[in-house]
PDB file of C-alpha atoms and ligand atoms in Angstrom:
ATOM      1  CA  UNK A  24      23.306  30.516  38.347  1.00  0.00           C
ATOM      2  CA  UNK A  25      21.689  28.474  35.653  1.00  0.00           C
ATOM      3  CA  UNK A  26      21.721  25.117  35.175  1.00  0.00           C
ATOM      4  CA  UNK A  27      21.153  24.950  31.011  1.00  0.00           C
ATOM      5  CA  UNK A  28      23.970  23.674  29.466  1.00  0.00           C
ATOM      6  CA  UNK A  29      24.106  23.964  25.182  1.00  0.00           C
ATOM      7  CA  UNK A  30      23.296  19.972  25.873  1.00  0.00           C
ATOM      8  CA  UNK A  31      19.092  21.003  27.016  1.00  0.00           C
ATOM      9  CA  UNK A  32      18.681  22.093  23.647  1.00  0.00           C
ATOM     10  CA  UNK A  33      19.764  19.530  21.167  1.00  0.00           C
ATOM     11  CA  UNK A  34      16.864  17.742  19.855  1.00  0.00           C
ATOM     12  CA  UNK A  35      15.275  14.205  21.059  1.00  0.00           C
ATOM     13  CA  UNK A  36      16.090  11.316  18.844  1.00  0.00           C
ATOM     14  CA  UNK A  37      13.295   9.034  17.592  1.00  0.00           C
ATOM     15  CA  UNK A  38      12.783   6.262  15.854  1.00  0.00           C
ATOM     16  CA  UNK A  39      10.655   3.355  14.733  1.00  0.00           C
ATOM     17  CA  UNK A  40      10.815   1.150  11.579  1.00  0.00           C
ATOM     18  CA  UNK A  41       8.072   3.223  10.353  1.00  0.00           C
ATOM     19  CA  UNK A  42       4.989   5.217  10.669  1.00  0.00           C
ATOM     20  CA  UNK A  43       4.365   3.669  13.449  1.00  0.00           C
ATOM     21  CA  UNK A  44       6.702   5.589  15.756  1.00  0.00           C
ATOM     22  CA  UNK A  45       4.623   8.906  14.871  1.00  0.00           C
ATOM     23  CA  UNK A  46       1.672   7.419  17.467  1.00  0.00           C
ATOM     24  CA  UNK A  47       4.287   7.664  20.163  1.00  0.00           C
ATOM     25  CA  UNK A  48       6.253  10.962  19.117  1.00  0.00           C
ATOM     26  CA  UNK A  49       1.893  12.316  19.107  1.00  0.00           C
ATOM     27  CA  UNK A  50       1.895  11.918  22.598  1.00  0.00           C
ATOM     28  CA  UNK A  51       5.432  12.780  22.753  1.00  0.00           C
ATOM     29  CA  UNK A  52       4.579  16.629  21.291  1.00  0.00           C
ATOM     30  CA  UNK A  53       1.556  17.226  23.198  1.00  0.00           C
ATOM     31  CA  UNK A  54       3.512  16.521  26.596  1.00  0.00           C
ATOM     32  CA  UNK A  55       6.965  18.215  25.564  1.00  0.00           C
ATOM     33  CA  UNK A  56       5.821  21.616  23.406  1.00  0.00           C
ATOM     34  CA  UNK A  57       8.900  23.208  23.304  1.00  0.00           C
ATOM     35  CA  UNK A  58      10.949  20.211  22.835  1.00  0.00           C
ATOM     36  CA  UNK A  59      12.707  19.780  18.989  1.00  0.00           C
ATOM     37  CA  UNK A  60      12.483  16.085  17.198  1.00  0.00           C
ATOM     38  CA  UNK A  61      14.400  14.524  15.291  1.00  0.00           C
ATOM     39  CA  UNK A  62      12.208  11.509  13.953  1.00  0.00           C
ATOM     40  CA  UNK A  63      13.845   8.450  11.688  1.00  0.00           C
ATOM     41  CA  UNK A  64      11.658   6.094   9.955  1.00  0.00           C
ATOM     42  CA  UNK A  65      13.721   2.983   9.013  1.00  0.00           C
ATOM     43  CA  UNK A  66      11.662   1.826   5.969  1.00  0.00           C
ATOM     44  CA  UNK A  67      14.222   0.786   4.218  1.00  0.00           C
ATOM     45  CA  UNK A  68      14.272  -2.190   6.818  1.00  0.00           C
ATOM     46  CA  UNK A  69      10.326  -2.283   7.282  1.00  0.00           C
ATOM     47  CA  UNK A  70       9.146  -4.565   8.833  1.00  0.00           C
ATOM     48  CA  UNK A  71      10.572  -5.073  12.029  1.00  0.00           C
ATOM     49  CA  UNK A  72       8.969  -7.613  12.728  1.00  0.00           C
ATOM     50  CA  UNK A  73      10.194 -10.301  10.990  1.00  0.00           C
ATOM     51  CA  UNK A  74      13.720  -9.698  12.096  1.00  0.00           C
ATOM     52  CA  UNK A  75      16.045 -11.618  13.911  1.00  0.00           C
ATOM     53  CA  UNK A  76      17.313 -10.472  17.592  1.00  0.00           C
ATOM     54  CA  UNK A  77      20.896 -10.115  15.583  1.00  0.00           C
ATOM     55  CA  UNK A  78      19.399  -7.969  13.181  1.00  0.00           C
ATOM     56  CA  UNK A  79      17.465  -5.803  15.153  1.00  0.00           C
ATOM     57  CA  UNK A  80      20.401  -5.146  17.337  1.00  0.00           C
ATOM     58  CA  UNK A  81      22.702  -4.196  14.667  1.00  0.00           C
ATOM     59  CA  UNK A  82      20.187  -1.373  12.897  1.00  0.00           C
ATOM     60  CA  UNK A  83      19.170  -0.195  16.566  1.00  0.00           C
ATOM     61  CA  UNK A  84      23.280   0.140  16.780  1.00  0.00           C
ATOM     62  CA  UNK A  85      23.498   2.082  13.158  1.00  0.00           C
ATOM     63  CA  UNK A  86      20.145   4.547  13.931  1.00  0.00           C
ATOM     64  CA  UNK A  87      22.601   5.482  17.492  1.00  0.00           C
ATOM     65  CA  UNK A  88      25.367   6.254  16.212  1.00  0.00           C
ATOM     66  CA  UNK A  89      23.327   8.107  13.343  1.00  0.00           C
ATOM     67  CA  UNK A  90      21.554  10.381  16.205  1.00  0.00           C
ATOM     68  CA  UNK A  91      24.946  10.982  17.941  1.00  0.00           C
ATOM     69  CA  UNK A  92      26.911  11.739  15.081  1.00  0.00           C
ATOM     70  CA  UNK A  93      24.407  13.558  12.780  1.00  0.00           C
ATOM     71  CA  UNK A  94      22.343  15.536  15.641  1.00  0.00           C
ATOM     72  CA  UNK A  95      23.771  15.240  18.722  1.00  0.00           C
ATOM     73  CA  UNK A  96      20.910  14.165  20.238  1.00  0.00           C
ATOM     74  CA  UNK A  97      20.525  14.640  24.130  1.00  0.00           C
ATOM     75  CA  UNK A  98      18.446  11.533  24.307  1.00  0.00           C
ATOM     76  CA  UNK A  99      16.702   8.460  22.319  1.00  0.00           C
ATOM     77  CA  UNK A 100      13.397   7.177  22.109  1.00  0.00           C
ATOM     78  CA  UNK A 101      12.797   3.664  21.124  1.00  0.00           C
ATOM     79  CA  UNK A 102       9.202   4.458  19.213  1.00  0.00           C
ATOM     80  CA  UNK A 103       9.200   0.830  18.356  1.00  0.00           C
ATOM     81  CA  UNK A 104       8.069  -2.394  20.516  1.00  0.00           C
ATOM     82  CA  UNK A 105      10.040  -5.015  18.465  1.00  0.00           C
ATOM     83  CA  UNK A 106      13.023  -3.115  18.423  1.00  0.00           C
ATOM     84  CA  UNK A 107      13.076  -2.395  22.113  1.00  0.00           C
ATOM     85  CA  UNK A 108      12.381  -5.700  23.307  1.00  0.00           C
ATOM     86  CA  UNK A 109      14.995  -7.282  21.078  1.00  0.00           C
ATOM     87  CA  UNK A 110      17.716  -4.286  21.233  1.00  0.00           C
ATOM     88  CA  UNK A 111      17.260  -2.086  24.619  1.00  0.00           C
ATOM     89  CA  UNK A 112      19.410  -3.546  26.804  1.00  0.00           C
ATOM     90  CA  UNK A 113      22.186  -4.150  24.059  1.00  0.00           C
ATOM     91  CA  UNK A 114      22.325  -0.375  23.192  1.00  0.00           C
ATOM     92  CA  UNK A 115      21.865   0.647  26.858  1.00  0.00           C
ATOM     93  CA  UNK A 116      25.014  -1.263  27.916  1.00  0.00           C
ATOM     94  CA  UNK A 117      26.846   0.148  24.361  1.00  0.00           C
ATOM     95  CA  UNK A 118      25.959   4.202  24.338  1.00  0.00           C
ATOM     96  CA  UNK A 119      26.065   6.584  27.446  1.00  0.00           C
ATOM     97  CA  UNK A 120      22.886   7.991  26.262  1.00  0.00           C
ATOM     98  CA  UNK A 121      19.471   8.229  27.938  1.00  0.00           C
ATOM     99  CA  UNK A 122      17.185   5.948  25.743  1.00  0.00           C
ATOM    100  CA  UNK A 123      13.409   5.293  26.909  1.00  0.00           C
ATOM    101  CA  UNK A 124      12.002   2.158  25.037  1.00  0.00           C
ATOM    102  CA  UNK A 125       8.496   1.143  24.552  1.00  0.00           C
ATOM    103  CA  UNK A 126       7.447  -2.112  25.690  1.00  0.00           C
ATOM    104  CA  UNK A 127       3.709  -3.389  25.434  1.00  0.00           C
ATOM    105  CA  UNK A 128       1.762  -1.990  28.589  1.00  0.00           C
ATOM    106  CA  UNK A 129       0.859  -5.242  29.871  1.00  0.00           C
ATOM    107  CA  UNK A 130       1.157  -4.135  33.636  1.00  0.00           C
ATOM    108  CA  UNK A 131      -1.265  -1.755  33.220  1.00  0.00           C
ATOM    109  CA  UNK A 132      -3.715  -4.183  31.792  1.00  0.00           C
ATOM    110  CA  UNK A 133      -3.081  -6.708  34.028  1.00  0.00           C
ATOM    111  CA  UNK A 134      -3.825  -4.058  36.950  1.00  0.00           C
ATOM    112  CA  UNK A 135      -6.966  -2.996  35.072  1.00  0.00           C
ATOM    113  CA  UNK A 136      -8.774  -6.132  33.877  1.00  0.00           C
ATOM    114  CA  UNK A 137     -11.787  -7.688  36.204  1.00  0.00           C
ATOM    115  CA  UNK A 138     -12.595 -10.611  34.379  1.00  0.00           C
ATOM    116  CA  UNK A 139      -8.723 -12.055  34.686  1.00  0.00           C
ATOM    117  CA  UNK A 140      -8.122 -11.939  30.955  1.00  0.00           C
ATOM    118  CA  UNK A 141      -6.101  -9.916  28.987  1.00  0.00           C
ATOM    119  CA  UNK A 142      -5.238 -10.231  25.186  1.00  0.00           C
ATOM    120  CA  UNK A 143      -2.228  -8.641  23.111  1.00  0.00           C
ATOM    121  CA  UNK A 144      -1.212  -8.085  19.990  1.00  0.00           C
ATOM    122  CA  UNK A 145       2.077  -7.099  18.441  1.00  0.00           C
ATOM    123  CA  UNK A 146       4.543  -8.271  15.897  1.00  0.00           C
ATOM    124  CA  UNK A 147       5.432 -12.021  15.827  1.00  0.00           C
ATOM    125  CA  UNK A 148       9.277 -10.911  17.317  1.00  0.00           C
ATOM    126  CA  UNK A 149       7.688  -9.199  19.791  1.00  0.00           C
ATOM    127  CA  UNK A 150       5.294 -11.706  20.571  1.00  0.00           C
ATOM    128  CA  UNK A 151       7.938 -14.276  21.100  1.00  0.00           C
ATOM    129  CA  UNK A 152      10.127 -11.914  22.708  1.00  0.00           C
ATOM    130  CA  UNK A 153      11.946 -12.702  26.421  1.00  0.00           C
ATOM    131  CA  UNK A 154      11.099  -9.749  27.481  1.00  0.00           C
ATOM    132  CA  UNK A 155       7.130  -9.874  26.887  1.00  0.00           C
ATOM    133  CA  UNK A 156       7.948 -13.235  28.443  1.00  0.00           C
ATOM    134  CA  UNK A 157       9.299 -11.871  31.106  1.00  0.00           C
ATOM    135  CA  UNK A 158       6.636  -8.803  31.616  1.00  0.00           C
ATOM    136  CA  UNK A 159       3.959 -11.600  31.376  1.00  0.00           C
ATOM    137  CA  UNK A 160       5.602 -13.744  34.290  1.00  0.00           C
ATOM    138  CA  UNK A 161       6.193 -10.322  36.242  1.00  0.00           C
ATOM    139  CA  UNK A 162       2.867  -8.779  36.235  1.00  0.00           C
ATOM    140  CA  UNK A 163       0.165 -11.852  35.128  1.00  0.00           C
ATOM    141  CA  UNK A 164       0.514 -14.735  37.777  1.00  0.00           C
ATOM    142  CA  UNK A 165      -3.030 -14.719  38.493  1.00  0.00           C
ATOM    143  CA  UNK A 166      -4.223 -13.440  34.724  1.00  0.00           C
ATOM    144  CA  UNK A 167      -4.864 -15.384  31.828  1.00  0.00           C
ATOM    145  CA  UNK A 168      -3.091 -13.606  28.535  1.00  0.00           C
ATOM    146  CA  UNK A 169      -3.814 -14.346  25.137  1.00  0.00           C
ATOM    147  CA  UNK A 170      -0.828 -13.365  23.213  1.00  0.00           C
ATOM    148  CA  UNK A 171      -1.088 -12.990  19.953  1.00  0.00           C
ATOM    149  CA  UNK A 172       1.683 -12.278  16.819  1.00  0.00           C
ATOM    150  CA  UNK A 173       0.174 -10.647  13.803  1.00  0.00           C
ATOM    151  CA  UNK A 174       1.653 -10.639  10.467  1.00  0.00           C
ATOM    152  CA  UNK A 175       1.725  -8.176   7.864  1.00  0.00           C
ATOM    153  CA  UNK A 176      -1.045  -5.559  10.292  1.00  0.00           C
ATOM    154  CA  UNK A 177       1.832  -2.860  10.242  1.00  0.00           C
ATOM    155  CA  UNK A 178       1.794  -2.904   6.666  1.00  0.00           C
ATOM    156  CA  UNK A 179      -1.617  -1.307   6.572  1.00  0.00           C
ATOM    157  CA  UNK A 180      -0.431   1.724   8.156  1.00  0.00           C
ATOM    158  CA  UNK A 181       2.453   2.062   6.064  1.00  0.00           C
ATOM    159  CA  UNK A 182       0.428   2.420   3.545  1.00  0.00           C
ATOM    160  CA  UNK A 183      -2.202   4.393   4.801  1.00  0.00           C
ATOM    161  CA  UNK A 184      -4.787   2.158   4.320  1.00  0.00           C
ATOM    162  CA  UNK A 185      -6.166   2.369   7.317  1.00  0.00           C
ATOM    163  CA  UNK A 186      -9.967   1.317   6.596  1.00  0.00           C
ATOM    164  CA  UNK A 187      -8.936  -1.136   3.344  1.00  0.00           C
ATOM    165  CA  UNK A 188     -10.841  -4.319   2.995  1.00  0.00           C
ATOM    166  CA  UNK A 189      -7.868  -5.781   3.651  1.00  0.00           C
ATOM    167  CA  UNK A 190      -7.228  -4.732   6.806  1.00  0.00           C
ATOM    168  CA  UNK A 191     -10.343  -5.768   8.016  1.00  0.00           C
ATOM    169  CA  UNK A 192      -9.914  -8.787   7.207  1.00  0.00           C
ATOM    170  CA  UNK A 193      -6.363  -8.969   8.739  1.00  0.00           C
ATOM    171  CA  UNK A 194      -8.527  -7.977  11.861  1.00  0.00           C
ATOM    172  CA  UNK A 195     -11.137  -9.895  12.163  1.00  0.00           C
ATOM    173  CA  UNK A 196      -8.475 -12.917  11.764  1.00  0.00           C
ATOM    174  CA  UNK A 197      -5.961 -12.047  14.371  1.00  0.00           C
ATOM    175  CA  UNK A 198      -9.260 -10.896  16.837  1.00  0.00           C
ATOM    176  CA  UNK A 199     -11.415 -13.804  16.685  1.00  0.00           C
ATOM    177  CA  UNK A 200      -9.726 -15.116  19.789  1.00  0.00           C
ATOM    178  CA  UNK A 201     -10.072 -12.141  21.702  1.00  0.00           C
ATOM    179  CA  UNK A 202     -13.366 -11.956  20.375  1.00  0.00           C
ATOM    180  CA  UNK A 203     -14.279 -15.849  21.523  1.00  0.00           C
ATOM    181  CA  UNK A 204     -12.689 -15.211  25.000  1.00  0.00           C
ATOM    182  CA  UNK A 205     -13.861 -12.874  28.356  1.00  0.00           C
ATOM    183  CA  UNK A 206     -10.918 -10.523  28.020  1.00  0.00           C
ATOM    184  CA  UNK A 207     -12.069  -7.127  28.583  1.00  0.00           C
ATOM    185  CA  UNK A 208      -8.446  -5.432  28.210  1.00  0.00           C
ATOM    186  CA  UNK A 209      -6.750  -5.232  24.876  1.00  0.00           C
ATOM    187  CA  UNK A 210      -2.544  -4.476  24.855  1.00  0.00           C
ATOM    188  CA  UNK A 211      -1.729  -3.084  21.178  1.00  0.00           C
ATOM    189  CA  UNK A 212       2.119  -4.250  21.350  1.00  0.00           C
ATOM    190  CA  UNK A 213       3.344  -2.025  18.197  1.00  0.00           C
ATOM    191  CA  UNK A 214       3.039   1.350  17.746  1.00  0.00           C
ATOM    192  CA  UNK A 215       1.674   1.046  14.715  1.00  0.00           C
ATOM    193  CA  UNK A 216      -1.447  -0.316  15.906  1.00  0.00           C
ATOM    194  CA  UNK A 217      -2.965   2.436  17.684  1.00  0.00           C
ATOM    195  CA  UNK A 218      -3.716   4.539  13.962  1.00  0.00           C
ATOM    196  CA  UNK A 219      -5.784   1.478  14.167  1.00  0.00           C
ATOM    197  CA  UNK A 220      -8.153   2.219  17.079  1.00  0.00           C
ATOM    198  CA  UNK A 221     -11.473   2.959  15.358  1.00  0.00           C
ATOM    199  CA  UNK A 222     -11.473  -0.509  13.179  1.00  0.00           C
ATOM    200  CA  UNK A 223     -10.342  -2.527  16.418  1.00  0.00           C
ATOM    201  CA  UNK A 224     -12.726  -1.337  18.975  1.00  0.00           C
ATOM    202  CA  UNK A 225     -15.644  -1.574  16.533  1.00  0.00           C
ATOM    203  CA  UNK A 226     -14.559  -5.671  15.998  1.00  0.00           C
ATOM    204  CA  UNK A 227     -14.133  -6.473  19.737  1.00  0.00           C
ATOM    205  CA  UNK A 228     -16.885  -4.086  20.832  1.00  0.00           C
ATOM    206  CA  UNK A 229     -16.999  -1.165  23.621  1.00  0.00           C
ATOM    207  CA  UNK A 230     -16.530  -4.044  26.295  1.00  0.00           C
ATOM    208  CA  UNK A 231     -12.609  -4.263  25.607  1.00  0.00           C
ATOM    209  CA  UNK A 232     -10.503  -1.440  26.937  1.00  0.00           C
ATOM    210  CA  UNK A 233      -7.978  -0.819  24.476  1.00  0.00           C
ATOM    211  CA  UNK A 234      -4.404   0.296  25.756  1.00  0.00           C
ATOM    212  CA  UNK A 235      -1.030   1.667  24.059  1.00  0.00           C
ATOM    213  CA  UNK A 236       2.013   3.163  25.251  1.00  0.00           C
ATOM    214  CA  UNK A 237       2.268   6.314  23.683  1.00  0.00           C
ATOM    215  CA  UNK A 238       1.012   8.394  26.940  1.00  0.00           C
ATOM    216  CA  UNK A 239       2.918   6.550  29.649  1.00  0.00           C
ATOM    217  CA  UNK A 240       6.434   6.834  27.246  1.00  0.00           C
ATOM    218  CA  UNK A 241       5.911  10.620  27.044  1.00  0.00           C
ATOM    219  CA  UNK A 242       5.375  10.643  30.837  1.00  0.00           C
ATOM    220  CA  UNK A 243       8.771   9.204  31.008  1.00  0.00           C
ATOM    221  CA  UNK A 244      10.353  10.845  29.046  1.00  0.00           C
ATOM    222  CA  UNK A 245       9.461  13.913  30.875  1.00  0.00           C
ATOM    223  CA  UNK A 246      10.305  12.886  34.141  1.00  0.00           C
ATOM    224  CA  UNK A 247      13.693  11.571  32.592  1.00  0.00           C
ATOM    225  CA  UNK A 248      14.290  15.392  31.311  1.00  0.00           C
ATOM    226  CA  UNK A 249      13.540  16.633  34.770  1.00  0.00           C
ATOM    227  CA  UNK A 250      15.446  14.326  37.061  1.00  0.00           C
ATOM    228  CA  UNK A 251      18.478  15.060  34.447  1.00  0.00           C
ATOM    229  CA  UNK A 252      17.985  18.430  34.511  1.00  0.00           C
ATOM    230  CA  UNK A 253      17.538  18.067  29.900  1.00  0.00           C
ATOM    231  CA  UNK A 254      14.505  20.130  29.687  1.00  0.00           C
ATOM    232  CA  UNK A 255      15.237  22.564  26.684  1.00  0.00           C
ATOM    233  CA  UNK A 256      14.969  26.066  28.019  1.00  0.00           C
ATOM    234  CA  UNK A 257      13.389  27.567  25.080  1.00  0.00           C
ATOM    235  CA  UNK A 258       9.855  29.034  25.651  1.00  0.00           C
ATOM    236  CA  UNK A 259       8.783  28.803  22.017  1.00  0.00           C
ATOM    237  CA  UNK A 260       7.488  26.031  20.186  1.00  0.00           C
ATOM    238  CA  UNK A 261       9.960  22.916  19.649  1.00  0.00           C
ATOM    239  CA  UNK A 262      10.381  21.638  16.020  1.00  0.00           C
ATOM    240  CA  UNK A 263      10.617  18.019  14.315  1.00  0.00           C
ATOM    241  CA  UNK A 264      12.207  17.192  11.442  1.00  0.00           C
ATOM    242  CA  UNK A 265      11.760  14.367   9.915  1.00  0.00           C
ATOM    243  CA  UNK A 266      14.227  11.576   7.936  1.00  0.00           C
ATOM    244  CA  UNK A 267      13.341   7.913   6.613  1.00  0.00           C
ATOM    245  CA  UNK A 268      15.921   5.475   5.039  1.00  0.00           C
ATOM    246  CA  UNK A 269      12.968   4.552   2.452  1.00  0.00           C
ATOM    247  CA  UNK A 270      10.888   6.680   0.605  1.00  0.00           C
ATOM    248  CA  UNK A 271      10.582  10.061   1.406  1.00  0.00           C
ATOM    249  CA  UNK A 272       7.685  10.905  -0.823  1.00  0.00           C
ATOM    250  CA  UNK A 273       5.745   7.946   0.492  1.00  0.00           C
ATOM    251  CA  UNK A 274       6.528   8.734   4.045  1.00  0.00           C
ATOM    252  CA  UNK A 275       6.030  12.369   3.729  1.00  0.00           C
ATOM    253  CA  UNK A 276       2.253  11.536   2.103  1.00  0.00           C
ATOM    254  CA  UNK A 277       1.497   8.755   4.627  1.00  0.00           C
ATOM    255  CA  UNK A 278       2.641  11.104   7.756  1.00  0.00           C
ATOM    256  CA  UNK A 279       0.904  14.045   6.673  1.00  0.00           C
ATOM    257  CA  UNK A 280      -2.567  11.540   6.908  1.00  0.00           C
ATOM    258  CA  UNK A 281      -1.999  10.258  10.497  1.00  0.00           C
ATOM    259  CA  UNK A 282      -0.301  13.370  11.979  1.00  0.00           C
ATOM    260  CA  UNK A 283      -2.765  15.638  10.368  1.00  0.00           C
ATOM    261  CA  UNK A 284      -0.232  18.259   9.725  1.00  0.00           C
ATOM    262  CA  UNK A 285       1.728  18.593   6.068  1.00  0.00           C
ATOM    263  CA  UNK A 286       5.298  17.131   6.841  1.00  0.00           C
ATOM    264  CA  UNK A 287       8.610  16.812   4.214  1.00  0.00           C
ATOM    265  CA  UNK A 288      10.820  13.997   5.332  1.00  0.00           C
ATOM    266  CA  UNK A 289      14.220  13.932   3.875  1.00  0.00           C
ATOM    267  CA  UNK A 290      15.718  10.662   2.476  1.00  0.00           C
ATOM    268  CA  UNK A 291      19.053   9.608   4.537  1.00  0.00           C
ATOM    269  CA  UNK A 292      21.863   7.098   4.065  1.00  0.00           C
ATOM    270  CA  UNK A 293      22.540   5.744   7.410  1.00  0.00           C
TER     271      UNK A 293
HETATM  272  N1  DGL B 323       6.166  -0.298  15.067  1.00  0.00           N
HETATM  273  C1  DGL B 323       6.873  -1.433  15.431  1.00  0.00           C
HETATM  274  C2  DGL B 323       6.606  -1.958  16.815  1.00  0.00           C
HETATM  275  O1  DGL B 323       6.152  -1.230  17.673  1.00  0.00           O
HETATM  276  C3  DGL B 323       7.274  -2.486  14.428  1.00  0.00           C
HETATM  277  C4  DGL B 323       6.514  -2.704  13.163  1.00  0.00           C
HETATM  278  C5  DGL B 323       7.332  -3.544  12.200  1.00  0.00           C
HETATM  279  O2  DGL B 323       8.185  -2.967  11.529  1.00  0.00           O
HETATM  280  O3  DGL B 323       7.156  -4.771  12.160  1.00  0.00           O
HETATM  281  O4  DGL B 323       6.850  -3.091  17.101  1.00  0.00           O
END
């Protein structure tokens, strides 16, 4: 007898405040083919990260019950450091549904680095977050972290302007500590970060390992299908569809760059 119930096929909920979220749902894709997305960019409330806790846990509240009510979705991803280390445990102890959250990968780094230092960067509500707090305390005793909140980086990739003057100079400000230092592995705390890559590693040099989330959440999220028997059954190719409480031309133009596939978002009220 078969285990599928109509639940294993209702789409995957997931959101970020932005663009950002599309480095994790990437990874996401690659690892779950014949999974269907439904991704919300929250741009009407970009950015994130200059929110308050409050504030972060009342949108992360309103995007749930959106995914719930509007697509029934089987589970939520949190495509979104800030939100997740402000919000997660808030929504987990409000919903019933499985939601995976992204949180910088500072245990990894910590287990990787061999000169003792490791350096992150993410929004300045992430950076002062208890929960990076707490992952530092919980996997750093004997490492030296450099953790640094950056202003106004996400807004590059909102805007696609991923190699602007601007942003280099953005960079080369919020790096010249991790420049100046030994640290050899580099956390990027927001997923908008990793669209990134190229401009970063060329300012701290091949030395620094850089690390993201994006590959261990879809890992996760896999494993959280399997144990809860979610998978979807169908042996096709999933499909993603694609809302944002902003712009929908702007998103649709920006997406299409970093995806590197033509999307259409759809504007939404939520
Ligand atoms: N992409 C988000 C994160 O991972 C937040 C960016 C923002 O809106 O400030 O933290």
């Amino acid at each position: 007898m078969s285990n599928i119930s109509k639940k294993n096929n209702q789409p995957i909920g997931v959101f970020d405040s932005g663009v950002g979220g599309l480095s994790v749902l990437i990874e996401l894709k690659r690892l779950l083919p014949n999974e269907n997305f439904v991704f919300l960019a929250d741009q009407k409330y970009v950015p994130y990260g200059e929110k308050t806790k409050n504030e972060l846990i009342q949108l992360a509240y309103k995007i749930t019950d959106y995914f719930i009510n509007q697509h029934d979705v089987k589970m939520m991803i949190v495509a979104c450091n800030t939100s997740t280390c402000n919000s997660i445990s808030e929504v987990r102890a409000k919903y019933t549904l499985p939601v995976v959250g992204t949180v910088p990968a500072i245990k990894p780094a910590a287990e990787k680095t061999k000169s003792g230092t490791v350096a992150i960067i993410a929004t300045p509500s992430t950076s002062k977050s208890e929960v990076l707090k707490n992952l530092i305390k919980d996997f750093c005793s004997n490492v030296k972290v450099l953790n640094i909140g950056c202003k106004n980086l996400e807004d590059a990739v909102e805007t696609g302007k991923l190699d602007s003057a601007e942003v280099h100079q953005l960079l080369l400000k919020y790096l010249e500590e991790v420049k100046n230092s030994n640290a050899d592995q580099l956390v990027l705390g927001c997923t908008h970060y990793p669209f990134l890559k190229k401009s970063i590693q060329n300012i701290v040099g091949s030395g620094v390992n850089l690390i993201d989330s994006g590959n261990a959440i879809a890992r996760h999220t896999k494993s959280l299908l399997v144990n809860n028997i979610l998978e979807n059954s169908q042996k096709k190719n999933g499909k993603t569809i694609y809302f944002t409480t902003g712009d929908p031309v702007k998103f649709s133009k920006v997406a299409s760059l970093l995806l590197k596939e033509q999307i259409k978002a759809k504007k939404v009220k939520i």
